[in-house]
PDB file of C-alpha atoms in Angstrom:
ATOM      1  CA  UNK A   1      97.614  96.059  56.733  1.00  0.00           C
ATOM      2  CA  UNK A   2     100.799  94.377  57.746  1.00  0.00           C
ATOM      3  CA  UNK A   3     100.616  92.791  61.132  1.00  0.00           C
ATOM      4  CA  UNK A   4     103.572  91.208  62.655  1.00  0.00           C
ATOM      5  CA  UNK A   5     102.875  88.422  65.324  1.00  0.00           C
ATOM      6  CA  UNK A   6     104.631  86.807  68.220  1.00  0.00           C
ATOM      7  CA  UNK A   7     104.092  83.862  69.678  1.00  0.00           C
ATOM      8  CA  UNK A   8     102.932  82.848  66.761  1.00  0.00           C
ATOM      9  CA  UNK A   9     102.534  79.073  67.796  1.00  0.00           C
ATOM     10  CA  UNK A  10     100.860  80.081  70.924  1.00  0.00           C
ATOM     11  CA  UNK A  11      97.028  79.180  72.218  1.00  0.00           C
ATOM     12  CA  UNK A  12      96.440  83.130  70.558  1.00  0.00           C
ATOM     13  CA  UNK A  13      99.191  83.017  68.260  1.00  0.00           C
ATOM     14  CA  UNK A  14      97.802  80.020  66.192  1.00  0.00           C
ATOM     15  CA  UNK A  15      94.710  81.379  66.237  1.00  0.00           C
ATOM     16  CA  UNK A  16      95.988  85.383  64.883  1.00  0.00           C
ATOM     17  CA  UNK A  17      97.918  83.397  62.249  1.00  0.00           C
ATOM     18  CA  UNK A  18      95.257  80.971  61.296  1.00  0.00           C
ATOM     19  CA  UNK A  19      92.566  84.054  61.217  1.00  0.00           C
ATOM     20  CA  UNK A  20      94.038  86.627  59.840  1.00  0.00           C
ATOM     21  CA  UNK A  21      95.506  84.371  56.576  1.00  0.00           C
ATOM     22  CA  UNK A  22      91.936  84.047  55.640  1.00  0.00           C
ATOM     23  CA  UNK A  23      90.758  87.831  55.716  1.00  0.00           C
ATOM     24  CA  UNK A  24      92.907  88.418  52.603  1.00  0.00           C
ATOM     25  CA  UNK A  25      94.975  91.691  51.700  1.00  0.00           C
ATOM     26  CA  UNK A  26      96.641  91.408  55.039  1.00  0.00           C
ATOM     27  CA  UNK A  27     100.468  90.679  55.182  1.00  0.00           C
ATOM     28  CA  UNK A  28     101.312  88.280  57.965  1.00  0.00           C
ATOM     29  CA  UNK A  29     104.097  87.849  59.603  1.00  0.00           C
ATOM     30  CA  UNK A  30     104.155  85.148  62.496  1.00  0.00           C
ATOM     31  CA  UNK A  31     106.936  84.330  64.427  1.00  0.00           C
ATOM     32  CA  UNK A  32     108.295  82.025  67.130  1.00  0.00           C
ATOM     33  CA  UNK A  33     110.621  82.230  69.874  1.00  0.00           C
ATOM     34  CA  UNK A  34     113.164  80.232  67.005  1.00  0.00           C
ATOM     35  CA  UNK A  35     112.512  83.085  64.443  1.00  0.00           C
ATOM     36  CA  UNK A  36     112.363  85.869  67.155  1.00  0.00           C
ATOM     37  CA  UNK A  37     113.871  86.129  70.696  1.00  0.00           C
ATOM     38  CA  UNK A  38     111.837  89.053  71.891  1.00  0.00           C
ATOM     39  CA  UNK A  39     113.629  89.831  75.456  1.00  0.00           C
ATOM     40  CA  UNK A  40     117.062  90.784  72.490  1.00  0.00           C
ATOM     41  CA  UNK A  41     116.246  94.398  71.417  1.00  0.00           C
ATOM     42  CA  UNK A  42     118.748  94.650  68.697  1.00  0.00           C
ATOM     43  CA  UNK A  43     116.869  91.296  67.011  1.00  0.00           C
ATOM     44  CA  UNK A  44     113.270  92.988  67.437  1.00  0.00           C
ATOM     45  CA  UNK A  45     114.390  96.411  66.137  1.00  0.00           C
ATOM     46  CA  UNK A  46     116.036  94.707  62.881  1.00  0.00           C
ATOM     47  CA  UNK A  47     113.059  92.856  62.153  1.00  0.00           C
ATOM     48  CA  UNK A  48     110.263  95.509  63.088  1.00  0.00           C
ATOM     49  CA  UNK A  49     112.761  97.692  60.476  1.00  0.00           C
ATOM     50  CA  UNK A  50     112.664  95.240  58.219  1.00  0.00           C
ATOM     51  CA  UNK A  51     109.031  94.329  58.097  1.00  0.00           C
ATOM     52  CA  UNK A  52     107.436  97.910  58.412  1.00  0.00           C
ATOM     53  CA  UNK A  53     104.512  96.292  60.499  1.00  0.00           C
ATOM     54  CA  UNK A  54     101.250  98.915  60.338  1.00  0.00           C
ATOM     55  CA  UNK A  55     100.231  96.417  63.273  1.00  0.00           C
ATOM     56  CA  UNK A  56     102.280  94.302  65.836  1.00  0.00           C
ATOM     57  CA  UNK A  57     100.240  91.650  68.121  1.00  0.00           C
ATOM     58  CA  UNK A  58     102.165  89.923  71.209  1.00  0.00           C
ATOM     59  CA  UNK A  59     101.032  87.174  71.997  1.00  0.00           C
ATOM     60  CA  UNK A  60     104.469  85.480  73.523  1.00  0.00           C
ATOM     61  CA  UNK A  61     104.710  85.192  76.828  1.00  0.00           C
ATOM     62  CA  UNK A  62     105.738  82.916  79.892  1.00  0.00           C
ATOM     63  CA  UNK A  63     103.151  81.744  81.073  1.00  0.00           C
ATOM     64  CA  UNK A  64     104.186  78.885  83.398  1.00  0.00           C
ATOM     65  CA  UNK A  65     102.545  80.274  86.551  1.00  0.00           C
ATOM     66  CA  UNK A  66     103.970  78.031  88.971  1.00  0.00           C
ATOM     67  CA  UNK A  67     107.548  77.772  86.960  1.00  0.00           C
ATOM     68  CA  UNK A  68     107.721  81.671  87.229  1.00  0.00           C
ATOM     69  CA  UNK A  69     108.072  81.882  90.793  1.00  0.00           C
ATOM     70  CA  UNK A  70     111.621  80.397  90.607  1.00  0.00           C
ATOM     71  CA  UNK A  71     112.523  81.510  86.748  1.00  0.00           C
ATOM     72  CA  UNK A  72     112.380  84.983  88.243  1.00  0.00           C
ATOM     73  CA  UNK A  73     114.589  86.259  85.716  1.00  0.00           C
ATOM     74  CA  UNK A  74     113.113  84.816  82.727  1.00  0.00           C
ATOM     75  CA  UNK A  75     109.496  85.821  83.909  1.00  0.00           C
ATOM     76  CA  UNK A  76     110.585  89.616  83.499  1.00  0.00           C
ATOM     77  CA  UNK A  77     112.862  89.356  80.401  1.00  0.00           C
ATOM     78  CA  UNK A  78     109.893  87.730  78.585  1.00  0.00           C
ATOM     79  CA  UNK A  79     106.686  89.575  80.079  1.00  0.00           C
ATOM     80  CA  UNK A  80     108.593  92.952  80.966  1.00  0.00           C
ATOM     81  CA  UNK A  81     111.784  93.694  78.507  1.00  0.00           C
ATOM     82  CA  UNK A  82     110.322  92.029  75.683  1.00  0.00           C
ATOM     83  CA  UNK A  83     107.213  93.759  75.091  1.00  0.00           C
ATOM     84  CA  UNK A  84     108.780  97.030  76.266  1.00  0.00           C
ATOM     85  CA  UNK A  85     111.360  96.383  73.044  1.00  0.00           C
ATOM     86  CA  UNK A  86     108.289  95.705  70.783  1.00  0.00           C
ATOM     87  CA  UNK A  87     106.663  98.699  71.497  1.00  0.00           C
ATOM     88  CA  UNK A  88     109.026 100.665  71.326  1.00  0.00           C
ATOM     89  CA  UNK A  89     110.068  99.126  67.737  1.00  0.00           C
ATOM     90  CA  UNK A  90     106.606  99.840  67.205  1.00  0.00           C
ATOM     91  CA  UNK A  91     106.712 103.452  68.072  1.00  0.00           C
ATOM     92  CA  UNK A  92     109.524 103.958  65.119  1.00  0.00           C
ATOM     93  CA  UNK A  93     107.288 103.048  62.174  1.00  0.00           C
ATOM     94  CA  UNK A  94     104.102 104.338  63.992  1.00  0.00           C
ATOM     95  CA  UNK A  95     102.745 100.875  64.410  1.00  0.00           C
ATOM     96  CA  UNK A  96      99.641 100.173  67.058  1.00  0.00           C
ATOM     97  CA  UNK A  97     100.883  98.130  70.102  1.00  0.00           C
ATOM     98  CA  UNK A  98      98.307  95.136  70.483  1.00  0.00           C
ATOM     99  CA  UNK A  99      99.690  93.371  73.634  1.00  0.00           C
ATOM    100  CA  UNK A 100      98.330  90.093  75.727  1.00  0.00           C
ATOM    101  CA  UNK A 101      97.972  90.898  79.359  1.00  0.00           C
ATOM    102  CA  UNK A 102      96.210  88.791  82.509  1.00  0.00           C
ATOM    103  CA  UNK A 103      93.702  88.629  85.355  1.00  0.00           C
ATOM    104  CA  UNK A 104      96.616  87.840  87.360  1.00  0.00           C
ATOM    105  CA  UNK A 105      97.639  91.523  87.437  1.00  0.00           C
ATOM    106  CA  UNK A 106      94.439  91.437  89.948  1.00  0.00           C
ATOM    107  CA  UNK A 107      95.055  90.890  94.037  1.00  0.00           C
ATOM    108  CA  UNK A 108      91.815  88.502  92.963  1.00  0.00           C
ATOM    109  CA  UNK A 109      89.456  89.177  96.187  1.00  0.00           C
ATOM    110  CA  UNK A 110      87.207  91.373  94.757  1.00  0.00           C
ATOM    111  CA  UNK A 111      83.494  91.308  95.238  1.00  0.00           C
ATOM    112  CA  UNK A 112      82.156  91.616  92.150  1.00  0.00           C
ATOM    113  CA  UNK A 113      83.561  91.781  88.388  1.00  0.00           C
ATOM    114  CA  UNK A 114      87.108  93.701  87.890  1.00  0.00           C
ATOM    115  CA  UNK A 115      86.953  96.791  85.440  1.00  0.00           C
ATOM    116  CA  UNK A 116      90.016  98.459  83.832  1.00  0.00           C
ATOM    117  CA  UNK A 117      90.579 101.193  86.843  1.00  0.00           C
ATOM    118  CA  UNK A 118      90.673  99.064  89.657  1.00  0.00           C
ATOM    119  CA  UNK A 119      94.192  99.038  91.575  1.00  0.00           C
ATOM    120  CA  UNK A 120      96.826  95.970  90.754  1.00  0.00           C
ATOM    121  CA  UNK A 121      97.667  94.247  93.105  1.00  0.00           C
ATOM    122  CA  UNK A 122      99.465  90.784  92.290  1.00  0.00           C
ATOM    123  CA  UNK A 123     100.166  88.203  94.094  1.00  0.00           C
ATOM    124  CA  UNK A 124     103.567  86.412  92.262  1.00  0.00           C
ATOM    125  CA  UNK A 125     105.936  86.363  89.766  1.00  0.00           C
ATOM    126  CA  UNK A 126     103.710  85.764  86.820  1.00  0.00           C
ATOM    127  CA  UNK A 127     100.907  88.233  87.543  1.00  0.00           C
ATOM    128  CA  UNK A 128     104.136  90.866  88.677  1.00  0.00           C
ATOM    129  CA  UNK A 129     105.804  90.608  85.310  1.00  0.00           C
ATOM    130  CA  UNK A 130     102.892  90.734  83.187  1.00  0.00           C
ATOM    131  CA  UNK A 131     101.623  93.675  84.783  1.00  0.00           C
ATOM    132  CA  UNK A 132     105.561  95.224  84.348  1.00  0.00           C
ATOM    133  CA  UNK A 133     104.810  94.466  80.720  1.00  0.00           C
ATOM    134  CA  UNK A 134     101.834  96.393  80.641  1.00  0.00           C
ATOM    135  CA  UNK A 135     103.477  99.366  81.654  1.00  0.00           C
ATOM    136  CA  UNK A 136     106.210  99.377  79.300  1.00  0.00           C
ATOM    137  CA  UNK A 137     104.164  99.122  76.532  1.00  0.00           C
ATOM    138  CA  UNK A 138     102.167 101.947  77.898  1.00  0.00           C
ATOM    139  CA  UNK A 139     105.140 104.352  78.646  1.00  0.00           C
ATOM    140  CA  UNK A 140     107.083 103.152  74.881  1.00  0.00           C
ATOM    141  CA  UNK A 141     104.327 103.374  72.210  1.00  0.00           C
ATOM    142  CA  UNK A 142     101.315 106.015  72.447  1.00  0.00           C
ATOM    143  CA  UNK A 143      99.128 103.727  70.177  1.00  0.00           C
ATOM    144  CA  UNK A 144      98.430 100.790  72.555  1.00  0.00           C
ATOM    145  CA  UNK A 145      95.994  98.594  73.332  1.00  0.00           C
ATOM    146  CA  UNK A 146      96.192  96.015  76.739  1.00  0.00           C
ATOM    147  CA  UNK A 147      94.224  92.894  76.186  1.00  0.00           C
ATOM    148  CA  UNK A 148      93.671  91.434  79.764  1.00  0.00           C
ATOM    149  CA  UNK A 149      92.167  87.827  79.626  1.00  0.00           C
ATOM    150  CA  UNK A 150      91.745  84.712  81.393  1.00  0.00           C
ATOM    151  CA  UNK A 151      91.374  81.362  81.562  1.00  0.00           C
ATOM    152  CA  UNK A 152      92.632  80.978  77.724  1.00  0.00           C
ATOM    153  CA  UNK A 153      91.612  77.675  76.334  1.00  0.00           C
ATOM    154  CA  UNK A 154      91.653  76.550  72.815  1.00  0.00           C
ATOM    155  CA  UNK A 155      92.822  73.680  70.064  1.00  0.00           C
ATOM    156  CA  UNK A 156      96.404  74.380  70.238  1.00  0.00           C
ATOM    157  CA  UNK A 157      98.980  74.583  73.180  1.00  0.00           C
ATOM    158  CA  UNK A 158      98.112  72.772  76.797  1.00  0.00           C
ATOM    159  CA  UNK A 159      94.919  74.565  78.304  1.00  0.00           C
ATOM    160  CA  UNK A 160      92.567  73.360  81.121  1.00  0.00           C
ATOM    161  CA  UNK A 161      90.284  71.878  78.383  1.00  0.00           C
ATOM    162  CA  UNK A 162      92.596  69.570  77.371  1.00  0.00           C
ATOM    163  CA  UNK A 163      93.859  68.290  80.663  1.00  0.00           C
ATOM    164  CA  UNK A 164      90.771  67.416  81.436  1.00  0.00           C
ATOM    165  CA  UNK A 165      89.779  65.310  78.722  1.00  0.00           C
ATOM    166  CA  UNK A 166      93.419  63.404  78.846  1.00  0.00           C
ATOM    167  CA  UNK A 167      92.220  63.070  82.730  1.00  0.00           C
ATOM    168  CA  UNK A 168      89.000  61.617  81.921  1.00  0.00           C
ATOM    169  CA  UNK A 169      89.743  59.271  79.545  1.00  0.00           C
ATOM    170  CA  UNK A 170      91.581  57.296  82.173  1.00  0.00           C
ATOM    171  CA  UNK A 171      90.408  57.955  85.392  1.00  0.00           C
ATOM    172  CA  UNK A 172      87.196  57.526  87.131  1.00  0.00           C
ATOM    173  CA  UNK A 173      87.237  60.320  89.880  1.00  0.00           C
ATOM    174  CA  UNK A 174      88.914  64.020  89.325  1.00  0.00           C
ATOM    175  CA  UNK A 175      89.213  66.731  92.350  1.00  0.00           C
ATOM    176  CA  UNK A 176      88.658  70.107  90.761  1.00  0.00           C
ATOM    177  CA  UNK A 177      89.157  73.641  92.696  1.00  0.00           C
ATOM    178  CA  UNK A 178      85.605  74.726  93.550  1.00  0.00           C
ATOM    179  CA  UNK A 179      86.097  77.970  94.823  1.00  0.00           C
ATOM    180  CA  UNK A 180      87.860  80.547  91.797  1.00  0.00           C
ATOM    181  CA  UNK A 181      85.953  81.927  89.733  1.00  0.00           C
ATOM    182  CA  UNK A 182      86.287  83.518  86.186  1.00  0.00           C
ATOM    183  CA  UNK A 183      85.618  83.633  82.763  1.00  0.00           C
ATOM    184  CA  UNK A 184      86.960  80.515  80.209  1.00  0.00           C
ATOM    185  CA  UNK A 185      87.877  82.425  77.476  1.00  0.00           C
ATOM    186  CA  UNK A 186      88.413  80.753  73.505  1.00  0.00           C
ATOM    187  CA  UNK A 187      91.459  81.821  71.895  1.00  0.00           C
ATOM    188  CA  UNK A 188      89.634  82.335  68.807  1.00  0.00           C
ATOM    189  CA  UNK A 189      87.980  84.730  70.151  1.00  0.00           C
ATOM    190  CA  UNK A 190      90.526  86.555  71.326  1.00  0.00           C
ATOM    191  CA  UNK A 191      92.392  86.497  67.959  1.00  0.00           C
ATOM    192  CA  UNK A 192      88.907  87.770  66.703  1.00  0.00           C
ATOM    193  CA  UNK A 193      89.114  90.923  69.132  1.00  0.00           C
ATOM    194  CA  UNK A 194      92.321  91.561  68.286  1.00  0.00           C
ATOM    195  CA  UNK A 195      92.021  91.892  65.001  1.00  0.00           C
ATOM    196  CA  UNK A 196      88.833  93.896  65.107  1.00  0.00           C
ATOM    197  CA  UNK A 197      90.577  96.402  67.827  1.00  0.00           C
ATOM    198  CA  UNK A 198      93.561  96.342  64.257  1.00  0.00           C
ATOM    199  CA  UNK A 199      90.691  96.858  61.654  1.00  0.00           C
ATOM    200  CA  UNK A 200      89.901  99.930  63.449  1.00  0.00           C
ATOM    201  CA  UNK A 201      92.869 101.326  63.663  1.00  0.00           C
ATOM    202  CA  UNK A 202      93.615 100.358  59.740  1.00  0.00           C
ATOM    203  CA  UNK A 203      90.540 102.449  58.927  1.00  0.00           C
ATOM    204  CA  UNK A 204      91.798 105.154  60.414  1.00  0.00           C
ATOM    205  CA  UNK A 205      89.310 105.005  63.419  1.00  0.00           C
ATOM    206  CA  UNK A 206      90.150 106.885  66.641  1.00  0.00           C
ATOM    207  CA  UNK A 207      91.508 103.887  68.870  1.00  0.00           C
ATOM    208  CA  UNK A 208      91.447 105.306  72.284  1.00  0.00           C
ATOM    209  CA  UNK A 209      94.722 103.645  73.836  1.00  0.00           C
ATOM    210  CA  UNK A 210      94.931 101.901  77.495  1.00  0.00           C
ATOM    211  CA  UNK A 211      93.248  98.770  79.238  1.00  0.00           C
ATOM    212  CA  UNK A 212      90.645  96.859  78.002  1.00  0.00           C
ATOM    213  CA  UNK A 213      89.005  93.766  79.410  1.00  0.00           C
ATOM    214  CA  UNK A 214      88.320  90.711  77.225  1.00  0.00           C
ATOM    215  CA  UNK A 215      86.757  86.926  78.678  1.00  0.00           C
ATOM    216  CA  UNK A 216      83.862  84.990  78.631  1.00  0.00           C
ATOM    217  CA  UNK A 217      80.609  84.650  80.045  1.00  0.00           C
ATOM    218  CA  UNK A 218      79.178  82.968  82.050  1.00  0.00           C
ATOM    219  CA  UNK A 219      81.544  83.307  85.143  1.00  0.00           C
ATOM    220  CA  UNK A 220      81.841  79.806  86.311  1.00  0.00           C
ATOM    221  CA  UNK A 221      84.335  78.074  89.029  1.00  0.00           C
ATOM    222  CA  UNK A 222      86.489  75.933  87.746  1.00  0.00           C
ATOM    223  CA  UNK A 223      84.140  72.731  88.984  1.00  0.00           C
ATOM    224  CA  UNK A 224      81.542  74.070  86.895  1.00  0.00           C
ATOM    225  CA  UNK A 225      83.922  74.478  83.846  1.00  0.00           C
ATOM    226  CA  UNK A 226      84.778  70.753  84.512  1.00  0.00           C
ATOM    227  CA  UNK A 227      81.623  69.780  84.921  1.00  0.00           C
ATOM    228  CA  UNK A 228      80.189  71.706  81.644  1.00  0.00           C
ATOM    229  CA  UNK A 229      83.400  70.171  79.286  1.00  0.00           C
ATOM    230  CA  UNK A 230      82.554  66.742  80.547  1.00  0.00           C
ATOM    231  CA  UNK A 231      78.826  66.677  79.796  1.00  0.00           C
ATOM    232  CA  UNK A 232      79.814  67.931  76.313  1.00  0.00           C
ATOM    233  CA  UNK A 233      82.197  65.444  76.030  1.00  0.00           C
ATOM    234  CA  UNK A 234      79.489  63.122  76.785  1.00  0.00           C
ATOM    235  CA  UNK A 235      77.046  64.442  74.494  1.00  0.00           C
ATOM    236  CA  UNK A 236      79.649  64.318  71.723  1.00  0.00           C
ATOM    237  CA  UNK A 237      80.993  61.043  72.755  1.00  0.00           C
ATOM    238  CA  UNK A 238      84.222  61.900  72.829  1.00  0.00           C
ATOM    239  CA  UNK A 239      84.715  60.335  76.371  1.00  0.00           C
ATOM    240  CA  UNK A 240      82.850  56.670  76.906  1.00  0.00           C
ATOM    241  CA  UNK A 241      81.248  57.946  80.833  1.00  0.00           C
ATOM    242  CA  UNK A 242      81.710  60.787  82.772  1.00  0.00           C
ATOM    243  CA  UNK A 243      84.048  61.010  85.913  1.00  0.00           C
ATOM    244  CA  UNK A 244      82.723  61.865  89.296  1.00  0.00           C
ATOM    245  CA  UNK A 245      84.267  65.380  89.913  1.00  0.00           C
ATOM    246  CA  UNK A 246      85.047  66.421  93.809  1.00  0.00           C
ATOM    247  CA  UNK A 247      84.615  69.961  94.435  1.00  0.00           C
ATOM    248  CA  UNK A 248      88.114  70.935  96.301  1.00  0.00           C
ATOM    249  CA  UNK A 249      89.031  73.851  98.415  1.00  0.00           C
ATOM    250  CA  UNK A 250      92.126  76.397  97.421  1.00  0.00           C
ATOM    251  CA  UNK A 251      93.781  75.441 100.481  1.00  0.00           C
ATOM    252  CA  UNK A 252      92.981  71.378  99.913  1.00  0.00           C
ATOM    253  CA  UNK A 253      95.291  71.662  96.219  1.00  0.00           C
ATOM    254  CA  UNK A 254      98.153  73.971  97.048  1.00  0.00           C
ATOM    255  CA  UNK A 255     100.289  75.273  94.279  1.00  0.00           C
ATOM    256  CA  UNK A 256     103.736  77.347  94.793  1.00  0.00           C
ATOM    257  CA  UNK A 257     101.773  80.494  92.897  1.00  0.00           C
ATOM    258  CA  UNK A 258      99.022  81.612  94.890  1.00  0.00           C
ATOM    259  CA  UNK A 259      95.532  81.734  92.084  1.00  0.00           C
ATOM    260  CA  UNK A 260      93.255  84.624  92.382  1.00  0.00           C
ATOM    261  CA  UNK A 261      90.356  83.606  93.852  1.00  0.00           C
ATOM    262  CA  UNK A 262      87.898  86.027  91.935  1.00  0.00           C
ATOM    263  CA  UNK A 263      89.041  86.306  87.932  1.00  0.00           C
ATOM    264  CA  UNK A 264      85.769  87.591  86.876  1.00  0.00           C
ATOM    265  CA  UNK A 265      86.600  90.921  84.008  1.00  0.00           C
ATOM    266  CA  UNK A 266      83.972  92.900  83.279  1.00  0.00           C
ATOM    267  CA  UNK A 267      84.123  93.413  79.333  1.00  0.00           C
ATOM    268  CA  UNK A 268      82.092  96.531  79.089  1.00  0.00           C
ATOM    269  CA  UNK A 269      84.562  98.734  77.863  1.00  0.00           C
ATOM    270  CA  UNK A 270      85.785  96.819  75.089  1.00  0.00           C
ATOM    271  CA  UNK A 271      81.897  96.108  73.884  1.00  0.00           C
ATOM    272  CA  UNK A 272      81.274 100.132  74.163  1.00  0.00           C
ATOM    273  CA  UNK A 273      84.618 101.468  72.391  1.00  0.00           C
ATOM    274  CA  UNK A 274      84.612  98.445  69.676  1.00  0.00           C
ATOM    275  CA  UNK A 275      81.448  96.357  69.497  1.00  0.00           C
ATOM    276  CA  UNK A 276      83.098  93.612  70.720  1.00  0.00           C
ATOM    277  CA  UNK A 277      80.923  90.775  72.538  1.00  0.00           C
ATOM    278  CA  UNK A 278      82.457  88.831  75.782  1.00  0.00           C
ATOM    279  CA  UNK A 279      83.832  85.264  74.512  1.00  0.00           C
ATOM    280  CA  UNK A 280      81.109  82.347  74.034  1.00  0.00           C
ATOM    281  CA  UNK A 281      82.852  80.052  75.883  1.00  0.00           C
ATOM    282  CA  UNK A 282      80.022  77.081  76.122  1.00  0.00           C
ATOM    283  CA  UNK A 283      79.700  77.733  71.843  1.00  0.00           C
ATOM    284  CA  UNK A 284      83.675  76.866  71.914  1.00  0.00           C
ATOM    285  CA  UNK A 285      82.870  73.528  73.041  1.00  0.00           C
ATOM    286  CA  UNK A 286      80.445  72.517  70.510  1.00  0.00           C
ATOM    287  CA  UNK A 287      83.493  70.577  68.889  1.00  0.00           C
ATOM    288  CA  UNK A 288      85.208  69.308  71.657  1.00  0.00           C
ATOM    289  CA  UNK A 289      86.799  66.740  69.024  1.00  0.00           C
ATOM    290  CA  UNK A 290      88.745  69.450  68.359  1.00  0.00           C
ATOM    291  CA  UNK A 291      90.323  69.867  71.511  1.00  0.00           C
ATOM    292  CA  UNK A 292      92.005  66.053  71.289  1.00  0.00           C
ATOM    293  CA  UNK A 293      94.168  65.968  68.117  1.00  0.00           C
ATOM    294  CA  UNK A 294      96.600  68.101  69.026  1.00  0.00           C
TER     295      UNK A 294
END
């Protein structure tokens, strides 16, 4: 198998890399936005011809939720164009698509878990763009599969995780959003599913293209996330004491992107086609040294 990844320095993309060197008689070839500007067709054509990926992964995106609702432009040309130009590099050498998508493609008032078939409805840039993306890849390469996660967290890149540790090493008090809910997901684990989901289609297995769902489980709020990586901090003693968290309101921490309130994906589907479990967040935090020497 020859898998070609974006992003490759990414919260995913470090993971893919770092994964998928170890599995053996795979050829791997990770690039960054300094080795690949995806959103310039002519550059991802040259190197898709060049390469002769069996498997392309994309895990680049812009993900600066807030950021995106003034880099308009930017948001599209790097969730829209370029994984439209991927796929349909990938379509020329009769690659498999594997593509990164969001929760935020979701209106995020839902009762109840999201499946694949509910109706999109987002509510800014970010969410708008990805969920353009999705549908390029769709229309450009018939062997496609859309990854929608949430929550992403892991040892490399900035991630919720992270912040809060910094937070609590210094301060005594933290206000945390109390009402959204979703599923933390590990970015190992969603390097894991990805490459299972491209093991299949290696083996000649019959991938059934479209949406799938992939987080973890529990579904927490984001308090209770908080609340969970500080008592394993604790346990661990990576942080001295514990600070007092103070469940806040949506409307009480304003951002310029509106959240979903309700992030919860229900990974059925992706258990029933590929035998793939929903991420284990609250094992991901069993070394929360990890998370701190970045």
């Amino acid at each position: 198998m020859r898998v070609l990844i974006t992003g490759c320095h990414g919260q995913v993309g470090s993971c893919l890399t770092q994964q998928l060197n170890e599995c053996g008689n795979i050829t791997v070839l990770p690039l960054d936005k300094a080795h690949l500007d995806i959103t310039n067709r002519d550059a991802v054509f040259a190197i898709v011809e060049e390469f002769q990926p069996t498997v392309i992964i994309n895990a680049a995106a812009h993900t600066a939720v807030d950021k995106a609702e003034e880099q308009i432009e930017l948001s599209y040309a790097i969730n829209r164009d370029g994984p439209k130009y991927l796929a349909q590099a990938a379509a020329t050498v009769s690659a498999m698509m594997l593509h990164i998508s969001t929760d935020y493609v979701f209106e995020g008032n839902k009762v109840g878990e999201y499946v694949e078939t509910d109706i999109t409805n987002p509510q800014g840039v970010y969410g708008a763009s990805k969920l353009a993306g999705e549908m390029e890849v769709a229309k450009a390469c018939q062997q496609h599969v859309i990854l929608r996660t949430a929550w992403v967290f892991g040892e490399h890149g900035n991630n919720f995780v992270k912040t809060m540790l910094r937070l609590g090493a210094t301060r005594n008090e933290l206000g945390i959003v109390g009402d959204q809910f979703g599923g933390p997901t590990y970015a190992g684990d969603i390097a894991k599913a990805l490459i299972q989901i491209a093991q299949h289609f290696e083996r000649g297995d019959n991938v059934e293209s479209g949406v799938y769902h992939f987080s973890g489980l529990p579904h927490v709020s984001w308090l209770e996330f908080a609340e969970t990586i500080f008592a394993q901090a604790a346990k661990q003693k990576v942080l001295d004491k514990k600070p007092t968290l103070n469940g806040l309101t949506t409307e009480q921490y304003p951002t310029p992107a509106k959240r979903p309130s309700n992030s919860k994906l229900r990974t059925n589907k992706i258990q029933e086609t590929f035998s793939i479990e929903a991420s284990d967040w609250l094992k991901a935090l069993n070394n929360i040294q990890a998370y701190t020497e970045e």
